[in-house]
Every structure is written in C-alpha cells, then in structure tokens.
mmCIF file of C-alpha atoms in Angstrom:
data_model
loop_
_atom_site.group_PDB
_atom_site.id
_atom_site.type_symbol
_atom_site.label_atom_id
_atom_site.label_comp_id
_atom_site.label_asym_id
_atom_site.label_seq_id
_atom_site.Cartn_x
_atom_site.Cartn_y
_atom_site.Cartn_z
ATOM 1 C CA UNK A 926 -0.093 0.062 -0.006
ATOM 2 C CA UNK A 927 1.282 3.437 -0.771
ATOM 3 C CA UNK A 928 -0.014 6.489 0.823
ATOM 4 C CA UNK A 929 0.377 9.993 1.207
ATOM 5 C CA UNK A 930 -0.843 12.801 3.604
ATOM 6 C CA UNK A 931 -3.943 14.502 2.512
ATOM 7 C CA UNK A 932 -3.079 17.906 1.592
ATOM 8 C CA UNK A 933 -6.190 19.374 3.105
ATOM 9 C CA UNK A 934 -6.346 17.502 6.336
ATOM 10 C CA UNK A 935 -2.943 16.199 7.531
ATOM 11 C CA UNK A 936 -4.660 13.649 9.735
ATOM 12 C CA UNK A 937 -5.937 11.745 6.627
ATOM 13 C CA UNK A 938 -4.192 9.875 3.955
ATOM 14 C CA UNK A 939 -4.811 9.201 0.269
ATOM 15 C CA UNK A 940 -4.237 5.868 -1.059
ATOM 16 C CA UNK A 941 -2.055 6.166 -4.061
ATOM 17 C CA UNK A 942 -1.993 2.365 -4.657
ATOM 18 C CA UNK A 943 -4.225 -0.357 -2.865
ATOM 19 C CA UNK A 944 -7.514 1.257 -3.167
ATOM 20 C CA UNK A 945 -9.460 -1.587 -4.524
ATOM 21 C CA UNK A 946 -8.031 -4.347 -1.893
ATOM 22 C CA UNK A 947 -8.606 -1.555 0.883
ATOM 23 C CA UNK A 948 -12.005 -0.929 -0.192
ATOM 24 C CA UNK A 949 -12.828 -4.987 -0.785
ATOM 25 C CA UNK A 950 -11.413 -5.862 2.852
ATOM 26 C CA UNK A 951 -13.387 -2.614 4.273
ATOM 27 C CA UNK A 952 -16.722 -4.404 2.871
ATOM 28 C CA UNK A 953 -15.829 -8.079 3.450
ATOM 29 C CA UNK A 954 -15.581 -6.793 7.264
ATOM 30 C CA UNK A 955 -18.306 -4.874 7.273
ATOM 31 C CA UNK A 956 -20.662 -7.639 6.162
ATOM 32 C CA UNK A 957 -18.855 -10.351 8.241
ATOM 33 C CA UNK A 958 -19.280 -8.027 11.248
ATOM 34 C CA UNK A 959 -23.355 -7.828 10.354
ATOM 35 C CA UNK A 960 -23.098 -11.655 10.985
ATOM 36 C CA UNK A 961 -21.747 -11.655 14.354
ATOM 37 C CA UNK A 962 -23.954 -11.292 17.709
ATOM 38 C CA UNK A 963 -24.410 -7.836 19.001
ATOM 39 C CA UNK A 964 -21.606 -7.637 21.288
ATOM 40 C CA UNK A 965 -19.108 -8.635 18.849
ATOM 41 C CA UNK A 966 -20.508 -6.540 16.350
ATOM 42 C CA UNK A 967 -19.965 -3.521 18.649
ATOM 43 C CA UNK A 968 -16.593 -4.564 18.879
ATOM 44 C CA UNK A 969 -15.831 -4.832 15.228
ATOM 45 C CA UNK A 970 -17.539 -2.022 14.138
ATOM 46 C CA UNK A 971 -14.869 -0.081 15.723
ATOM 47 C CA UNK A 972 -12.391 -0.861 12.834
ATOM 48 C CA UNK A 973 -15.317 0.289 10.396
ATOM 49 C CA UNK A 974 -16.594 3.919 11.995
ATOM 50 C CA UNK A 975 -15.446 6.626 13.732
ATOM 51 C CA UNK A 976 -17.436 9.657 15.023
ATOM 52 C CA UNK A 977 -20.554 8.040 13.370
ATOM 53 C CA UNK A 978 -18.903 8.105 9.784
ATOM 54 C CA UNK A 979 -17.118 5.387 7.619
ATOM 55 C CA UNK A 980 -13.408 5.380 8.224
ATOM 56 C CA UNK A 981 -13.031 4.673 4.710
ATOM 57 C CA UNK A 982 -13.764 7.338 1.889
ATOM 58 C CA UNK A 983 -13.809 5.976 -1.589
ATOM 59 C CA UNK A 984 -13.799 8.737 -4.420
ATOM 60 C CA UNK A 985 -15.888 11.671 -3.674
ATOM 61 C CA UNK A 986 -18.456 10.907 -6.565
ATOM 62 C CA UNK A 987 -18.800 7.318 -5.014
ATOM 63 C CA UNK A 988 -18.784 8.031 -1.235
ATOM 64 C CA UNK A 989 -22.670 8.945 -0.521
ATOM 65 C CA UNK A 990 -23.639 5.597 -2.760
ATOM 66 C CA UNK A 991 -20.975 3.650 -0.969
ATOM 67 C CA UNK A 992 -22.353 4.565 2.472
ATOM 68 C CA UNK A 993 -25.770 3.865 1.091
ATOM 69 C CA UNK A 994 -24.924 0.373 -0.216
ATOM 70 C CA UNK A 995 -23.360 -0.566 3.336
ATOM 71 C CA UNK A 996 -26.296 0.377 5.184
ATOM 72 C CA UNK A 997 -28.973 -1.495 2.642
ATOM 73 C CA UNK A 998 -26.659 -4.394 3.271
ATOM 74 C CA UNK A 999 -26.891 -4.166 6.687
ATOM 75 C CA UNK A 1000 -30.607 -4.330 6.831
ATOM 76 C CA UNK A 1001 -30.674 -6.787 3.900
ATOM 77 C CA UNK A 1002 -32.349 -4.674 1.250
ATOM 78 C CA UNK A 1003 -29.711 -4.978 -1.398
ATOM 79 C CA UNK A 1004 -31.229 -5.294 -4.940
ATOM 80 C CA UNK A 1005 -29.973 -8.506 -6.659
ATOM 81 C CA UNK A 1006 -30.816 -6.797 -10.171
ATOM 82 C CA UNK A 1007 -28.070 -5.132 -12.308
ATOM 83 C CA UNK A 1008 -27.994 -1.512 -11.407
ATOM 84 C CA UNK A 1009 -27.826 1.075 -14.035
ATOM 85 C CA UNK A 1010 -25.154 3.262 -12.479
ATOM 86 C CA UNK A 1011 -21.699 4.791 -13.558
ATOM 87 C CA UNK A 1012 -18.899 2.333 -13.712
ATOM 88 C CA UNK A 1013 -17.496 3.167 -10.443
ATOM 89 C CA UNK A 1014 -20.634 2.542 -8.452
ATOM 90 C CA UNK A 1015 -21.342 -0.350 -10.372
ATOM 91 C CA UNK A 1016 -17.836 -1.934 -9.318
ATOM 92 C CA UNK A 1017 -18.893 -1.434 -5.956
ATOM 93 C CA UNK A 1018 -22.193 -2.760 -6.180
ATOM 94 C CA UNK A 1019 -20.869 -6.200 -7.882
ATOM 95 C CA UNK A 1020 -17.995 -6.595 -5.505
ATOM 96 C CA UNK A 1021 -20.580 -6.048 -2.438
ATOM 97 C CA UNK A 1022 -23.107 -8.530 -3.792
ATOM 98 C CA UNK A 1023 -20.410 -11.538 -4.351
ATOM 99 C CA UNK A 1024 -19.104 -10.600 -0.915
ATOM 100 C CA UNK A 1025 -22.921 -10.919 0.636
ATOM 101 C CA UNK A 1026 -23.132 -14.379 -1.521
ATOM 102 C CA UNK A 1027 -20.379 -15.920 -0.012
ATOM 103 C CA UNK A 1028 -20.639 -14.651 3.430
ATOM 104 C CA UNK A 1029 -24.482 -15.876 3.716
ATOM 105 C CA UNK A 1030 -23.040 -19.456 3.330
ATOM 106 C CA UNK A 1031 -20.647 -19.190 6.186
ATOM 107 C CA UNK A 1032 -21.391 -20.593 9.875
ATOM 108 C CA UNK A 1033 -21.288 -18.276 12.719
ATOM 109 C CA UNK A 1034 -17.943 -19.784 13.297
ATOM 110 C CA UNK A 1035 -16.556 -19.655 9.936
ATOM 111 C CA UNK A 1036 -17.486 -15.824 10.012
ATOM 112 C CA UNK A 1037 -15.603 -15.381 13.432
ATOM 113 C CA UNK A 1038 -12.553 -17.547 11.994
ATOM 114 C CA UNK A 1039 -12.358 -15.008 8.991
ATOM 115 C CA UNK A 1040 -13.075 -12.057 10.731
ATOM 116 C CA UNK A 1041 -10.116 -13.127 13.311
ATOM 117 C CA UNK A 1042 -7.710 -13.720 10.006
ATOM 118 C CA UNK A 1043 -8.595 -10.409 8.756
ATOM 119 C CA UNK A 1044 -8.085 -8.352 11.866
ATOM 120 C CA UNK A 1045 -4.604 -10.086 12.588
ATOM 121 C CA UNK A 1046 -3.344 -9.456 9.129
ATOM 122 C CA UNK A 1047 -0.459 -6.854 9.147
ATOM 123 C CA UNK A 1048 -0.649 -3.754 6.701
ATOM 124 C CA UNK A 1049 2.806 -2.916 5.504
ATOM 125 C CA UNK A 1050 2.390 0.642 4.429
ATOM 126 C CA UNK A 1051 4.857 2.761 2.599
ATOM 127 C CA UNK A 1052 4.427 6.609 3.663
ATOM 128 C CA UNK A 1053 5.768 9.031 1.031
ATOM 129 C CA UNK A 1054 5.183 12.445 2.359
ATOM 130 C CA UNK A 1055 5.681 14.044 -1.306
ATOM 131 C CA UNK A 1056 2.546 13.119 -3.224
ATOM 132 C CA UNK A 1057 4.390 13.202 -6.565
ATOM 133 C CA UNK A 1058 6.841 10.865 -5.629
ATOM 134 C CA UNK A 1059 4.355 8.511 -3.666
ATOM 135 C CA UNK A 1060 2.466 8.455 -7.324
ATOM 136 C CA UNK A 1061 6.085 7.879 -9.205
ATOM 137 C CA UNK A 1062 6.506 5.057 -6.805
ATOM 138 C CA UNK A 1063 3.066 3.729 -7.579
ATOM 139 C CA UNK A 1064 3.779 3.974 -11.460
ATOM 140 C CA UNK A 1065 7.007 2.193 -11.225
ATOM 141 C CA UNK A 1066 5.514 -1.043 -9.253
ATOM 142 C CA UNK A 1067 2.382 -1.162 -11.599
ATOM 143 C CA UNK A 1068 2.820 0.369 -14.884
ATOM 144 C CA UNK A 1069 6.069 -1.212 -15.565
ATOM 145 C CA UNK A 1070 5.077 -4.281 -14.065
ATOM 146 C CA UNK A 1071 8.330 -4.133 -11.720
ATOM 147 C CA UNK A 1072 7.450 -6.089 -8.616
ATOM 148 C CA UNK A 1073 8.772 -4.960 -5.463
ATOM 149 C CA UNK A 1074 11.620 -6.911 -4.251
ATOM 150 C CA UNK A 1075 12.148 -8.700 -0.786
ATOM 151 C CA UNK A 1076 14.800 -6.064 -0.045
ATOM 152 C CA UNK A 1077 12.364 -3.226 -0.996
ATOM 153 C CA UNK A 1078 9.774 -4.513 1.319
ATOM 154 C CA UNK A 1079 12.190 -5.125 4.352
ATOM 155 C CA UNK A 1080 13.290 -1.393 3.662
ATOM 156 C CA UNK A 1081 9.707 -0.007 3.719
ATOM 157 C CA UNK A 1082 8.690 -2.251 7.135
ATOM 158 C CA UNK A 1083 12.104 -1.018 8.596
ATOM 159 C CA UNK A 1084 11.567 2.851 7.715
ATOM 160 C CA UNK A 1085 7.851 2.122 8.979
ATOM 161 C CA UNK A 1086 9.135 0.684 12.355
ATOM 162 C CA UNK A 1087 11.638 3.399 12.686
ATOM 163 C CA UNK A 1088 9.051 6.275 12.137
ATOM 164 C CA UNK A 1089 6.404 4.609 14.273
ATOM 165 C CA UNK A 1090 8.441 3.435 17.458
ATOM 166 C CA UNK A 1091 11.715 5.580 17.319
ATOM 167 C CA UNK A 1092 10.152 8.845 17.128
ATOM 168 C CA UNK A 1093 13.071 10.224 15.163
ATOM 169 C CA UNK A 1094 15.606 9.490 18.190
ATOM 170 C CA UNK A 1095 19.014 7.874 17.234
ATOM 171 C CA UNK A 1096 20.007 4.650 19.101
#
C-alpha cells in the first residue's frame, strides 16, 4: 500500500496504491460484522466507523452511494438486479453482492474465523510525504510491471518501524 498525507487534512491519508484491495477488505469486514452477535458486532465496528461516519472514504462521487450500499446490505435490502449506474458505483455494487453471496453461506464459527484472520493481518504501509513521489512509486510498481523485491519490502518495513517506534531518536 502506498499512501500520502491528504493535502487538505493532514490527519487523513490518500491511498495512492491499494484502493481496490482496501475497499474490498473494508466491505468484507462490514458484511462479516453484520453476521456477528450484537456484542461482537460492536467491537468489530470500531474498525469501520469513527464519530458516526465510515473510516474509509472512496472517490467523492461514489462516497454517498458507498455508504447507502453498506447500509442497505446491513438491512438485507440490497437489490439483486444489475443497476444502471456509472462504472465505479457498479463495481462497488458487484463486489458487495459477491461478498454477501459468499458470506451468507458461512456458519457463525466460519464468520468469526475469517474476521479473526482479517483483523490479525499486518499492513505494510509505505508513507511518502511527497505526493508526487508517492505517485511515481505507484507507477513504477504497477505501470512497468516491476515487482517489489524482498529488500524493498524489508526497507519499507524498517522505515515504518523507525517512524512509528523510534520517534526520530537515534540509538
């Protein structure tokens, strides 16, 4: 995942690379949480909501649709018909529909196993302060088909660890 601080709100991050993966995981967490008992659901929703709003924002033109779609899924009111919407919204709908279909076949134990696996995942984040450089990193990885080497991943992890735990202090 490649992120850059949002230029308008420094408390937020823009996802440069990994939007689809992040959105899919977010929708999967949301659907799995809805299959839990109320107490467990409240606990899982801490990963999904903050201050009454979704923690994940998709493209601005799709955000309200995304929120409405998740609310409809929660109430079991998602239409099974193909929708006549722009491609971005159609993709969100299709992915959520596929997730609902798969999750509906899971037992409570299987739901909890999948949630546990998702919540134990480790995210390797490459934070680039310069948005232009973040985009170039994304392009070099994706456009040219140049996969990250193990050394690149290790370097990213060490930078993350240093920034997170060392607080700029040496030794």
